[in-house]
Structure formats: structure tokens, C-alpha cells
Coordinates of C-alpha atoms in Angstrom, one line a residue:
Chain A
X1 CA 10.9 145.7 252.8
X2 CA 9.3 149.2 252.0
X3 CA 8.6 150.3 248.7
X4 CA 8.3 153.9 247.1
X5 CA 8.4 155.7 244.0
X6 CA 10.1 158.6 243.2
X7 CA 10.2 160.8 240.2
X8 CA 14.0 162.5 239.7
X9 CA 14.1 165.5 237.3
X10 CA 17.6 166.1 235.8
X11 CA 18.9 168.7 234.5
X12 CA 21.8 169.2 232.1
X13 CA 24.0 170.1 233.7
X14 CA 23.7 166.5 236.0
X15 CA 21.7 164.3 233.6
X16 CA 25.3 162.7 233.2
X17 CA 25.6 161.6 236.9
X18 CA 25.7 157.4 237.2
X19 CA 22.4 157.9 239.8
X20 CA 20.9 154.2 239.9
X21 CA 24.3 153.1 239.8
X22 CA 25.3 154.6 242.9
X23 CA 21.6 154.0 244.6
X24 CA 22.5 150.1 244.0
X25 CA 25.9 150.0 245.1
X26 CA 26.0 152.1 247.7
X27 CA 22.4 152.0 249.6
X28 CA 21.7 148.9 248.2
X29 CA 18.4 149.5 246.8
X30 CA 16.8 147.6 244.4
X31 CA 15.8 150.4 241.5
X32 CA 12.6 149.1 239.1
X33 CA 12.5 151.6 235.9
X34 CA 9.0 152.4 235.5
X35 CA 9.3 154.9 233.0
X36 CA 12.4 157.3 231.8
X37 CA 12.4 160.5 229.5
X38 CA 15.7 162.4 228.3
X39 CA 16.2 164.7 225.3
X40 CA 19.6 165.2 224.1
X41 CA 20.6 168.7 225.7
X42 CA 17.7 169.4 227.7
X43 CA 17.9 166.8 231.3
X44 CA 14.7 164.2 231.9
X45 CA 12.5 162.7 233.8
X46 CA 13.4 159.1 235.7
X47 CA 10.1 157.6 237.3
X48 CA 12.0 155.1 239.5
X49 CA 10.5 152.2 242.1
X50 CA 13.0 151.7 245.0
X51 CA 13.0 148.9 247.6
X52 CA 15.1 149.0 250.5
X53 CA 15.2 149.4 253.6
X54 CA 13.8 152.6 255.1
X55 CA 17.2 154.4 256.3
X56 CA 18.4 153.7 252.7
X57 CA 16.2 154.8 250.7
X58 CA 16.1 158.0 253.0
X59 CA 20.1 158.5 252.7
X60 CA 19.7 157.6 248.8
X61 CA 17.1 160.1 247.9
X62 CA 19.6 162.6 250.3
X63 CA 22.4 162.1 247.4
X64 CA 20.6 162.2 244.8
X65 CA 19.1 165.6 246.1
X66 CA 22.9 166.6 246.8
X67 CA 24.1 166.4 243.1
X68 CA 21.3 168.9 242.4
X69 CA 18.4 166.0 240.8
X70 CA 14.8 167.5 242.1
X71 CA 13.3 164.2 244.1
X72 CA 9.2 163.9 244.2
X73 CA 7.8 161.5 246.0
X74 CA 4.8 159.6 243.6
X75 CA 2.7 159.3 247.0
X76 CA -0.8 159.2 244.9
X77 CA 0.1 158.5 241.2
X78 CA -3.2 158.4 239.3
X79 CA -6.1 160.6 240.9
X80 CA -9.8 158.8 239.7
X81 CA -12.8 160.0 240.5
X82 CA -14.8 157.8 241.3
X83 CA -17.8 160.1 241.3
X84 CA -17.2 160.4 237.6
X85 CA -16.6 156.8 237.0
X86 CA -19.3 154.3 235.1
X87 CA -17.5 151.6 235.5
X88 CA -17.3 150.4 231.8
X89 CA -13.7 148.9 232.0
X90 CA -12.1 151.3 229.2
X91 CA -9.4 151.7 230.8
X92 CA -8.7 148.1 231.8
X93 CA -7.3 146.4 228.3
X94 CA -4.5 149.3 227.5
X95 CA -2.9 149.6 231.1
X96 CA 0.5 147.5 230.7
X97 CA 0.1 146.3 234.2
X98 CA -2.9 144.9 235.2
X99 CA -3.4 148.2 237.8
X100 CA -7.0 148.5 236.6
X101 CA -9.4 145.7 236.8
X102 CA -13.4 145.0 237.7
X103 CA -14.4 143.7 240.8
X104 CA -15.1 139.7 239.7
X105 CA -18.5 140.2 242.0
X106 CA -19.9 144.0 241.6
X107 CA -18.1 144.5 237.8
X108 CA -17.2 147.7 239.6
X109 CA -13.5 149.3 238.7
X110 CA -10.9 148.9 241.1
X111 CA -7.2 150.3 240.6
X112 CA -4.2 148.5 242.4
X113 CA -2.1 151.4 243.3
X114 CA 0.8 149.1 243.7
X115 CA 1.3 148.1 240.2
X116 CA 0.4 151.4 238.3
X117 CA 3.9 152.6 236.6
X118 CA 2.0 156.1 235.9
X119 CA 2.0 155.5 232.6
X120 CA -1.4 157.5 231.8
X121 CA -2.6 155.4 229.0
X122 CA -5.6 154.9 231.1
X123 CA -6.4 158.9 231.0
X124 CA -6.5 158.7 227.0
X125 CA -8.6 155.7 227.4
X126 CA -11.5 156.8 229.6
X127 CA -14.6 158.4 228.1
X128 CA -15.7 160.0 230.9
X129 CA -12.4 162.0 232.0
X130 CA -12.7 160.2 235.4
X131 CA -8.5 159.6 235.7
X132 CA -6.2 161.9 235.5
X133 CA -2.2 161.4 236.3
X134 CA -0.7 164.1 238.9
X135 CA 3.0 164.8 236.7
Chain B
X1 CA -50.5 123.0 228.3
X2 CA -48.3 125.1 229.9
X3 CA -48.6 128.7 232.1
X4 CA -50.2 131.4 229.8
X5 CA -50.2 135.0 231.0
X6 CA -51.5 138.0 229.8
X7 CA -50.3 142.2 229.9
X8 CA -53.8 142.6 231.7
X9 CA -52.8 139.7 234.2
X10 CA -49.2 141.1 234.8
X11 CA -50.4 144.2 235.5
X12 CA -53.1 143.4 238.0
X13 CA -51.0 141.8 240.3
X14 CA -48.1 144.5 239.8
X15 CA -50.9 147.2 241.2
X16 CA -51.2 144.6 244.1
X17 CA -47.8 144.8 244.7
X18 CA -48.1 141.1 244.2
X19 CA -45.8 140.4 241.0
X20 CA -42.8 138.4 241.0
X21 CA -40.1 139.9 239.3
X22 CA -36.8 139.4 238.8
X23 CA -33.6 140.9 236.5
X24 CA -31.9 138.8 233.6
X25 CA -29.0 137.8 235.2
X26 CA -31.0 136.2 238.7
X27 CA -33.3 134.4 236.5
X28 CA -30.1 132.0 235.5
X29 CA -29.2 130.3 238.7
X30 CA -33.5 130.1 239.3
X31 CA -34.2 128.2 235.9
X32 CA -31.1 125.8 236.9
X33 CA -32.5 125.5 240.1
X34 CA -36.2 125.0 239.5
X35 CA -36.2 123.8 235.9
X36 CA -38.0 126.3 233.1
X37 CA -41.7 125.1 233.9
X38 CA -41.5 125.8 237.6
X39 CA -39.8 129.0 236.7
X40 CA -42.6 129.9 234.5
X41 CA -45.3 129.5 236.8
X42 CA -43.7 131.5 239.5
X43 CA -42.2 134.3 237.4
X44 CA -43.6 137.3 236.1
X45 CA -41.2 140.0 234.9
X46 CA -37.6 139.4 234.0
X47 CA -36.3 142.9 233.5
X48 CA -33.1 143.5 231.5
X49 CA -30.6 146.6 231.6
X50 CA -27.9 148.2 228.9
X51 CA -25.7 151.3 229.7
X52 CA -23.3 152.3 227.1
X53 CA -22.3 154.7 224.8
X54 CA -24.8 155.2 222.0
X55 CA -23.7 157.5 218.9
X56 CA -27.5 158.1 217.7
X57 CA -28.7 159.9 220.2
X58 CA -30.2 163.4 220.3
X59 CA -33.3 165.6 221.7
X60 CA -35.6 167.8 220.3
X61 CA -36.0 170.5 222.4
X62 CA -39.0 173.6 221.9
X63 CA -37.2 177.0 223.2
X64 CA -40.3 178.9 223.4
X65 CA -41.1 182.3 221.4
X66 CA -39.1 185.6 222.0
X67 CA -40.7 189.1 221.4
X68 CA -40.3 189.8 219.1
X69 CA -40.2 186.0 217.3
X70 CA -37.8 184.9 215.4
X71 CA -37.4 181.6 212.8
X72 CA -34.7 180.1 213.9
X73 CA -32.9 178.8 210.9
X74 CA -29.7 178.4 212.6
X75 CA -29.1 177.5 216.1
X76 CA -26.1 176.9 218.6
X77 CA -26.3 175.3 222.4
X78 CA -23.2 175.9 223.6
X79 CA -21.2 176.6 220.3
X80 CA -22.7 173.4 219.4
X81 CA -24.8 173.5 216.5
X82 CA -28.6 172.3 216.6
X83 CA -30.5 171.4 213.4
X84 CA -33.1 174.3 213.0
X85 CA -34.6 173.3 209.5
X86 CA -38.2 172.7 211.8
X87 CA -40.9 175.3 212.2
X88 CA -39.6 178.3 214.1
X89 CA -38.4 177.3 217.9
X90 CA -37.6 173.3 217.2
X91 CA -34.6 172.1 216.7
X92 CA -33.0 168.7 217.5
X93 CA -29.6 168.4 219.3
X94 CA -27.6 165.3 218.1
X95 CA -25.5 163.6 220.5
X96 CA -22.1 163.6 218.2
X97 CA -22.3 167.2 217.0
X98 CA -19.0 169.0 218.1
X99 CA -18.7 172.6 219.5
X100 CA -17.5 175.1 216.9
X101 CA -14.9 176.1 219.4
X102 CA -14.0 173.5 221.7
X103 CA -13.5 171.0 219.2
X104 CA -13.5 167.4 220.6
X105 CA -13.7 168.5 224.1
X106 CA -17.2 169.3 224.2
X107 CA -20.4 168.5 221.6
X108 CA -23.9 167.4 221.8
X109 CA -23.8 164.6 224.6
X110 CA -22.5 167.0 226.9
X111 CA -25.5 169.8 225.7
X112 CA -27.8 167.1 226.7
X113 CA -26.1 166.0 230.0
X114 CA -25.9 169.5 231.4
X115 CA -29.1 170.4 230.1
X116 CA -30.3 167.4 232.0
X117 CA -28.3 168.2 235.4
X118 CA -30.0 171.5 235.2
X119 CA -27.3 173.6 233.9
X120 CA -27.4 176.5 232.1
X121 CA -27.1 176.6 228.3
X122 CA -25.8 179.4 225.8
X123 CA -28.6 179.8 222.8
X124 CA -28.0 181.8 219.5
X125 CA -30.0 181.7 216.9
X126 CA -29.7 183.4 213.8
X127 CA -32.6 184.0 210.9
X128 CA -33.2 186.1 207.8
X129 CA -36.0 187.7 208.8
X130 CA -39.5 187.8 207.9
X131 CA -42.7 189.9 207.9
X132 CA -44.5 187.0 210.5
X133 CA -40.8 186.7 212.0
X134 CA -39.1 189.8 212.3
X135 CA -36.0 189.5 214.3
X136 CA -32.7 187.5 212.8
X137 CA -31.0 187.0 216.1
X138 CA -30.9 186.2 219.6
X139 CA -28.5 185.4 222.1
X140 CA -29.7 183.7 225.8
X141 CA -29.7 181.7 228.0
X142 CA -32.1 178.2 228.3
X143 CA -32.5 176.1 231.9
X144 CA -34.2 172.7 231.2
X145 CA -37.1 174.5 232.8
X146 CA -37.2 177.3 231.0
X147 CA -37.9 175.6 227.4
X148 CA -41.3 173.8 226.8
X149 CA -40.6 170.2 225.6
X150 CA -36.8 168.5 225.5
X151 CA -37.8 165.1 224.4
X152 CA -34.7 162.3 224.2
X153 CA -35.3 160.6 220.6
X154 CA -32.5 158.3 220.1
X155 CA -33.1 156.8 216.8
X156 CA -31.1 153.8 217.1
X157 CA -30.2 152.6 220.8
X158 CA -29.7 149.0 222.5
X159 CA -28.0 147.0 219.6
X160 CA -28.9 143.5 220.3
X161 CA -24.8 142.8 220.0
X162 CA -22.3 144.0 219.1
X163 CA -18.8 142.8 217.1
X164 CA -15.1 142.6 219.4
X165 CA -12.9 145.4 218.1
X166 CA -9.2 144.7 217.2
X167 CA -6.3 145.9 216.2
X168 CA -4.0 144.1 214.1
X169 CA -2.2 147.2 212.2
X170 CA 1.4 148.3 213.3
X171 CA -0.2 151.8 214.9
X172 CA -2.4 152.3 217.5
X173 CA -5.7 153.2 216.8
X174 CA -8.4 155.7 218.3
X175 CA -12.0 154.5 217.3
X176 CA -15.6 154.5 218.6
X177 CA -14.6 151.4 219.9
X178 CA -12.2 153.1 222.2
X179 CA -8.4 153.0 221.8
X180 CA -7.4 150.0 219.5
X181 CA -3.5 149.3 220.4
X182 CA -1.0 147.4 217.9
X183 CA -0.6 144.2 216.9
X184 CA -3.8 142.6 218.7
X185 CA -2.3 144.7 221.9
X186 CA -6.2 144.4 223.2
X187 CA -9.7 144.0 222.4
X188 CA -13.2 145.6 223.2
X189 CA -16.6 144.9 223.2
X190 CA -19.4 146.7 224.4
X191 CA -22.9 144.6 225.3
X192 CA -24.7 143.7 228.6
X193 CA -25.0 140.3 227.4
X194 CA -27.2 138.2 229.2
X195 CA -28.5 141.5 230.7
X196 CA -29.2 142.9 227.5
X197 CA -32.4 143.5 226.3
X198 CA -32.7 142.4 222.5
X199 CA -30.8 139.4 223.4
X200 CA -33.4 138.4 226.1
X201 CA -36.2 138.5 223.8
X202 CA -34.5 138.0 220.5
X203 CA -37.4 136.9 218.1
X204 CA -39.7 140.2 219.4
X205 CA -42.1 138.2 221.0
X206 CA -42.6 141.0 223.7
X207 CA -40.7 143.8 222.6
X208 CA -42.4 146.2 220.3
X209 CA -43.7 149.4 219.1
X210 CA -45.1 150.8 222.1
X211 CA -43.1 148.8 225.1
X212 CA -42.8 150.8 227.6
X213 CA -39.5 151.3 228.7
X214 CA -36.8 152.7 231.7
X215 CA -35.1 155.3 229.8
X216 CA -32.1 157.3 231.0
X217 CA -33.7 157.2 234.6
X218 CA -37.6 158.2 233.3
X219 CA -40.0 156.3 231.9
X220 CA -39.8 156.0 227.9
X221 CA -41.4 154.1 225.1
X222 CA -40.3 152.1 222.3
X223 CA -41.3 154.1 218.9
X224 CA -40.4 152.2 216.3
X225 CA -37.4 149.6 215.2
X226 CA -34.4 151.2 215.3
X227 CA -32.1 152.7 212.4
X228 CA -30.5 149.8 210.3
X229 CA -32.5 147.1 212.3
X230 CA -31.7 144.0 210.5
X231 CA -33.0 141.1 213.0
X232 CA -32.2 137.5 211.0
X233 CA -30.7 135.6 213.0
X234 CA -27.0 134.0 211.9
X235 CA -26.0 130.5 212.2
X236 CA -22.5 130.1 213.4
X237 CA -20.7 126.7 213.7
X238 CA -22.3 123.8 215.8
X239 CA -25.5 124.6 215.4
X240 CA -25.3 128.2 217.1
X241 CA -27.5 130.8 216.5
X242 CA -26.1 134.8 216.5
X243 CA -28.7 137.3 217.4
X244 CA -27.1 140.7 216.4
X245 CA -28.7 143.0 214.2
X246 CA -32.0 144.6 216.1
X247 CA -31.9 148.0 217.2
X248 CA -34.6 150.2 219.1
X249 CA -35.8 153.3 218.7
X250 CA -36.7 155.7 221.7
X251 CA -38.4 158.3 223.2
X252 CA -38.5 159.8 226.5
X253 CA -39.2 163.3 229.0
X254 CA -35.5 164.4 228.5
X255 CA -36.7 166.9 231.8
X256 CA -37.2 163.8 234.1
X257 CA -34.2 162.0 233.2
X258 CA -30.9 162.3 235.4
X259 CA -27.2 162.5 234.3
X260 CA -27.0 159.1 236.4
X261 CA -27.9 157.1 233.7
X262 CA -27.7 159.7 230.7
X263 CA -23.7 160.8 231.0
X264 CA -21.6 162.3 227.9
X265 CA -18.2 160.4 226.4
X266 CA -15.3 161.8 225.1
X267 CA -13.8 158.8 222.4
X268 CA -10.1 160.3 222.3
X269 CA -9.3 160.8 218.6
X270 CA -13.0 159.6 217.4
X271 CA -15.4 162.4 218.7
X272 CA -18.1 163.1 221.0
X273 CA -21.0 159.7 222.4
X274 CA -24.2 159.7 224.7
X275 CA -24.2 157.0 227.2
X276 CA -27.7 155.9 227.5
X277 CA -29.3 154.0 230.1
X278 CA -31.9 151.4 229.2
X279 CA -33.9 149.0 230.4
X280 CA -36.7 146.7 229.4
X281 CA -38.8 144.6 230.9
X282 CA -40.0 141.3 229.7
X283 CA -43.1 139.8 230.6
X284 CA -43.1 135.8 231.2
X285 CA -46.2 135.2 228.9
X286 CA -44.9 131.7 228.7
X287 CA -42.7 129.1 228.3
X288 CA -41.3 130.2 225.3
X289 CA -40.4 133.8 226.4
X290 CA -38.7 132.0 229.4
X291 CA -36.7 129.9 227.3
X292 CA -35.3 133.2 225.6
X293 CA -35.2 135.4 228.6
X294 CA -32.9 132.3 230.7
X295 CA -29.9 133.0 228.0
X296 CA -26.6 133.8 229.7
X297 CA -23.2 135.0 228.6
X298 CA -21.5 131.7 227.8
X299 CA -24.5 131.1 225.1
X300 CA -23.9 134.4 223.4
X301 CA -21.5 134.8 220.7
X302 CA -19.9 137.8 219.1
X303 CA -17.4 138.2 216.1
X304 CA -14.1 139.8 216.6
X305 CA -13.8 141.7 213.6
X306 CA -10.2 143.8 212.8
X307 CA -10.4 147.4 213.0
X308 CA -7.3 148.1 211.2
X309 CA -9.1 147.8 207.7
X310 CA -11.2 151.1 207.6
X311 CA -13.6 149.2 205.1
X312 CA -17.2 148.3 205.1
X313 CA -16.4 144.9 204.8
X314 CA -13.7 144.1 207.3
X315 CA -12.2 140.7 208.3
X316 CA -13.4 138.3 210.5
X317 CA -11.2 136.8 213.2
X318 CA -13.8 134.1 214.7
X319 CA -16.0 134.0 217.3
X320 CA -16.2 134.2 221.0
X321 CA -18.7 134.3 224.0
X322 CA -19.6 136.7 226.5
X323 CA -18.6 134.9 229.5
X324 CA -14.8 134.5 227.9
X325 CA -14.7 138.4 227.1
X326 CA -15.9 139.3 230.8
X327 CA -13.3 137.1 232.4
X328 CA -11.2 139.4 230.8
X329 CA -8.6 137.7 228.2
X330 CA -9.5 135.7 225.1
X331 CA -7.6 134.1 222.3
X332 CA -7.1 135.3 218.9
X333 CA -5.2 133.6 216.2
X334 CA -3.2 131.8 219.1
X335 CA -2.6 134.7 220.9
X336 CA -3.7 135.6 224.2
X337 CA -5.9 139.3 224.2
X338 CA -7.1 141.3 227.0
X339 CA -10.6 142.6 226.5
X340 CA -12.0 146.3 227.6
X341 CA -15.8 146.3 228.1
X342 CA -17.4 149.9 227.1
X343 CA -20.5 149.3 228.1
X344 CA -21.1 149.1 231.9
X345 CA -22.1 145.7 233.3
X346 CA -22.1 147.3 236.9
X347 CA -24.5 149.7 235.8
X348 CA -26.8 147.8 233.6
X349 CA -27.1 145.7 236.6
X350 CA -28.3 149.0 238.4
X351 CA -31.0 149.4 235.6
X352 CA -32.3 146.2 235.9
X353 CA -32.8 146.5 239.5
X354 CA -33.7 149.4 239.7
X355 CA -36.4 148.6 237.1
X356 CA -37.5 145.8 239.3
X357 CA -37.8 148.0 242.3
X358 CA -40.0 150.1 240.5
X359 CA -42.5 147.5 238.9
X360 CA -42.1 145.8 242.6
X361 CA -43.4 148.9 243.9
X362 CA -46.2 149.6 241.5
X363 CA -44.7 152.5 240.1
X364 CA -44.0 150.8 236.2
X365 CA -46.8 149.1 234.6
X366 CA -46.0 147.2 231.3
X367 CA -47.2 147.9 228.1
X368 CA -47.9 145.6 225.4
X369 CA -46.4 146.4 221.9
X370 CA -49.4 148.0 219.8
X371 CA -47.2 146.7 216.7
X372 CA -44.7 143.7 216.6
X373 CA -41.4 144.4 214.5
X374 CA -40.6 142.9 211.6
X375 CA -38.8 139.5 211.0
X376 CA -36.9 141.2 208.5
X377 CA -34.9 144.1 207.8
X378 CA -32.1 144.4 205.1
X379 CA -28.8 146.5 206.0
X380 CA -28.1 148.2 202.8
X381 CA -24.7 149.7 201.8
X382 CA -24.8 153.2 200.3
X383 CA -23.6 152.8 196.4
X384 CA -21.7 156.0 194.7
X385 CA -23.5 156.2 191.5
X386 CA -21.9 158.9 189.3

């Protein structure tokens, strides 16, 4: 079944709207918190993974667009720069998800794109500035 | 009577191109393989390789004389100051020195990484003036080939080990040893291990004053023991035996270097570090060096020592090995910890080789130490005496 990740900005005026409620009920999605920001009075952030199957997903995202929630698409999360990169495995110990790891044969760093939640605690983490998060 | 080799032996057949060298970490599986004597008699350079961040760094760098001259008795490179108190156009450029402006984003490592990807760097200079040196300020522009000398001199580089850094406070932490999260949340450690090049040749029997050396991608020399060397070994439990206090002292052609192997850290909420590339190459003289040089990971043990007690003295939490820390968890007190590396095992691997390639090639000869370190050292605290 496909997979994506979407971030949803709320507003105020909608932050009260039951969105995951309605994304599982009604387009039968299967909705993964990965990370979710609100401050009383000002809206939020949702980072959100959603599996289901593709015409779902599509006609969930189109509601949750209609009740006036901005929906981004998290197509490439984390940006690293390889270039930049010396592979001293920094990053590795404070990511939450096992995303970052060495390669067991050339000790170089790898990132599994699939399990980053886009938390950034591996930006803070490397010395050489080679990751940075794109939201 | 085993093999016997000397420098001028090595050597000989290096200019023939007929030397047989190989890095730290291939000699393991060829020891196993052959045994140590047939090793020995085939063997003759095991080079080693370290690349990590190492706080006492810094280059001395000769700007050159204006017209008219000036005594530099305070100097910036980039907002970041330099320590002028030399005679008139010296200064030295210490790697953890932070810009006057940019705060933690920017300090000496980064002076000495763009000065070494050719880059170029804001000078001022300030003086008071004098009858042989009239002026008491200039403001230009340097170019690593506009100065005369910038000479790396890194007064303590390469620790032999180093302790596992954890966290067992409430609050995460942001230290040298990179960020430190609650409760035990993870651990770091940052050696080559059996790539490293003290713990190769732990009792100095080929590494000394005057080894030459790869250093930051140029050829360098060992100068002296490093700052707080303190070399006796420790015994652990079953017999064990902890190298962990050596330290080197360096000095290279900061002009032939390349940011490849010299690159500048930012340590979030610590400061400004130099990652140095090193390597060293040991000569097989005999038996005994090979015995030393054949170490690897599983044999080398490090203490994890808790972070959260900013104290000279802080706890231990026991002991573990290089090859559990690169697999990437270890346990602490029961509880299962995910380790961070800081130094970089892929590119200390790069050194080595590389190092290899060149002595393969003819292009590194090997130096023999003109004075051995000493067995001893003492790592003295500083006492406030009012």
C-alpha cells in the first residue's frame, strides 16, 4: 500500500476541525503521528504519515485542503550533503529512528528516508553542517 | 632469531618500489592467516590512520611586511582573533578561537580550512606604534599564497584513546563530545581503534620525535610528545592492559595540505574544533612491533565515563571494547545504549590507504625517531593556591 507524508498547517480558525478522525473513518487511512505542534490561539503544524491506497489518500488530502488546512507534501525530508559529510556517525546515536546508520562494510553514512520522522535532531548533531531539514 | 629490519632496509626497497605494505586493519585477517612469524618476514609497513576532531590545533602563519611596517600586537583573521605577542608579522591561529562577531558560527578551524581551500582572508592588525614600526593599523586581505610560511602546529593531536561520553543527568547535554541526551539516551566515542596510530605502537618503539608523518593531506613530522602525554599503561580486569594517555605533537606545510583531510566542526552549544587527518606509518622492525601493530578493536578497551558531573574527576561506568561501540549499541548499567562515533572510521581508512599508496609508490620514505618518548609522563591537575 503507498505511503506518504504530509505536513498540515492549521490555522485558528480550523485547528479545531476532527482531521485524522475523519481521514480514518472516512478514507480509511492509516494516519502515523510523526510529529505535532499547536500553541493555544495561534493553529499548528501536524507532520502526519498516511497509508492507503492511492485514490484515498488523494480524496483525503482534497478535504483536508477544503476545510482551509495548507497540505505539503514531505517529498525529500532531510537534504544531506554528502559532499560535506565525513562520515563520523554524529548524527547516528540521537536520531529516535534508526534513519541514520554506517554502512557495516565502507563505515560510510547512509540515511533511510523511510524511517526519518523529520525530527532534525540530526542537524544540531552534525559538526560539519552537512544536514539540514527543508520546514 | 627472528626477522630484524632496519629504517635503512625499509627504505631501500620502498625506492624500489619493492616494499610490502599494508594498513592496520588488513594486517588482522593476514596475522590469523599466516601466523605472526610469517607475517613478519613478509611485511614491511603497517600504516595506521585517525580523522577526528582535535581541539589543540592551530597555525602559525608569517603575513609578510607592509610599507610602511607595522608590529602587530593585535591581530584578527576573519574577526577571529590571532595571538600576536611574537616578533612583528607572526602570529598563531588556534583552532577553537571564536569570531568576535559571529559567535559560535565561525572561529579558528574554519580560518585554517578556508585559508587552506585557498580562500580569501580578512587581516587587521592593530599596534602602538614605534620609531622601527611606525604604522598602528592595517586592514587586508591574505591568500594562502600571499603570506610566507602557514605552518599547522597542533600541539596535542592523535590521543592514543579516548573515554565513551554519557549522559546520565535529566537534561540534555551539548559537549565536545557532541550532544549528550538524557538519562543514558546515547553514547559517543571518538578513536580509529585498531586503525589508530598510538594504539598500534603503544610502547613507542617506532614512533618518536622525528617520525615522519601524513598530515592533513601533506607530509608532516612528529615534534615532540604531545600536551598532557601521560603513556603508563592501566591494567583493567582479567589481566587487560589500557593504552590511553599518549598524545603527539605536529607540524606540517599548512600550504600543501587540503580541506579533505583538514575540515572545521561546529560542536552545537560547546564551540568551534579542527578535524585533523593523520596517519602514521609503522615499520615491522620485528616481531615485537608486529605483535603490537596486529591489535584490533575487540582487544581495545575504553571507559565510559558520565558527562553529567562537570568535575575533573568524574564517574566511571565500566569498560567496553571497540568492536562493541562500532556495532553500534552497548550496555550500561543493564541498559541498552546506542553509540555515536566522532571520529571517522571511513576516513581514517582513507588515510591509511592512501598512506600506503604513497609509500607503495616511493613517494613517503620513513623516518626514524631521532628521540624516543618517554615511558612516563604525569597528568597534573591545576591547584588554586590563594
Amino acid at each position: 500500500m503507498p505511503k506518504k507524508k504530509v505536513i498540515f498547517t492549521f490555522t485558528p480558525q480550523n485547528v479545531e476541525k476532527p482531521v485524522t478522525y475523519q481521514l480514518i473513518k472516512k478514507y480509511d487511512l492509516w494516519v502515523n503521528i510523526l510529529q505535532a505542534k499547536f500553541e493555544p490561539g495561534k493553529g499548528g503544524k501536524l507532520v502526519l504519515e498516511l497509508k492507503g491506497e492511492e485514490e484515498q489518500i488523494k480524496e483525503g488530502l482534497n478535504f483536508v485542503r477544503q476545510i482551509g488546512v495548507e497540505v505539503e507534501l514531505l517529498e525529500q525530508e532531510v537534504l544531506w550533503e554528502e559532499k560535506k559529510c565525513v562520515d563520523c556517525g554524529a548524527c547516528i546515536s540521537i536520531c529516535p529512528t534508526g534513519a541514520l546508520f554506517l554502512d557495516k562494510l565502507t563505515y560510510q553514512l547512509n540515511i533511510d528516508y523511510e524511517k526519518c520522522i523529520v525530527c532534525g535532531n540530526c542537524v544540531e548533531a552534525c559538526p560539519l553542517q552537512a544536514i539540514k531539514v527543508t520546514f | 632469531m627472528g626477522v630484524e629490519r632496519t629504517y635503512e632496509e625499509i627504505n631501500k626497497k620502498i625506492k624500489k618500489g619493492e616494499a610490502v605494505v599494508v594498513t592496520a586493519e588488513e594486517i588482522i585477517p593476514l596475522v590469523e592467516e599466516k601466523g605472526i612469524e610469517k607475517a613478519t618476514e613478509e611485511i614491511d609497513v603497517v600504516t595506521t590512520g585517525t580523522f577526528g576532531p582535535m581541539c589543540s590545533s592551530g597555525a602559525i602563519i608569517n603575513f609578510g611586511h607592509s610599507d610602511p611596517p607595522i608590529r602587530m600586537q593585535k591581530v584578527w583573521l576573519n574577526e577571529v582573533e590571532a595571538y600576536a605577542g611574537l616578533a612583528a608579522v607572526d602570529a598563531y591561529i588556534g583552532a577553537t578561537q571564536l569570531s568576535e562577531n559571529k559567535e559560535v558560527e565561525y572561529g579558528g578551524a574554519q580560518v585554517i580550512e578556508d585559508l587552506v581551500s585557498g580562500k580569501k582572508i580578512r587581516l587587521k592588525a592593530l599596534s602602538s606604534g614605534s620609531d622601527c614600526y611606525p604604522r598602528r593599523e592595517i586592514e587586508t586581505y591574505i591568500t594562502k599564497e600571499s603570506i610566507n610560511q602557514a605552518i599547522l602546529f597542533n600541539p596535542r593531536n592523535s590521543y592514543q584513546n579516548y573515554n565513551v561520553a554519557i549522559n546520565t543527568s535529566e537534561r540534555k547535554m551539548y559537549t565536545y563530545m557532541g550532544i549528550l541526551l538524557p538519562k543514558m539516551g546515547n553514547a559517543t566515542y571518538s578513536t580509529s581503534g585498531q586503525l589508530s596510530p598510538l594504539l598500534n605502537d603503544p610502547e613507542f618503539m617506532t614512533i618518536g620525535i622525528g617520525t615522519r608523518i601524513f598530515l592533513g593531506g601533506a607530509q608532516g613530522y612528529i615534534v615532540w610528545e604531545g600536551t598532557q602525554f601521560s603513556p603508563e599503561p592501566r591494567k583493567i580486569e582479567k589481566g587487560k592492559t589500557v593504552y590511553r594517555g599518549a598524545t603527539l605533537a605536529v607540524i606540517g606545510n599548512l600550504k600543501e595540505m587540503s580541506p579533505n583531510f583538514l575540515r572545521a566542526a561546529i560542536f552545537k552549544g560547546y564551540g568551534v574544533s579542527l578535524f585533523v587527518g593523520i596517519g602514521v606509518p609503522i615499520p615491522i622492525l620485528n616481531r615485537e612491533v608486529m605483535s603490537y601493530v596486529m591489535v584490533k578493536d575487540e582487544d581495545i578497551y575504553t571507559e565510559i565515563i558520565d558527562y553529567s558531573i562537570p568535575r575533573l574527576e568524574r564517574p566511571s561506568l565500566g569498560w567496553v571494547n571497540y568492536k562493541q561501540l562500532r556495532e553500534g549499541k552497548i550496555k550500561v548499567q543493564g541498559k541498552e545504549v546506542i553509540t555515536s562515533s566522532l571520529s571517522s572510521y571511513a576516513k581514517a581508512r582513507e588515510i591509511a590507504q592512501k598512506l600506503k599508496e604513497e609509500i607503495l609508490r616511493g613517494e613517503f620514505l620513513l623516518q626514524e625517531p631521532i628521540q624516543k618518548f618517554p615511558q612516563h609522563g604525569e597528568f597534573k591537575p591545576l591547584l588554586e593556591i590563594r
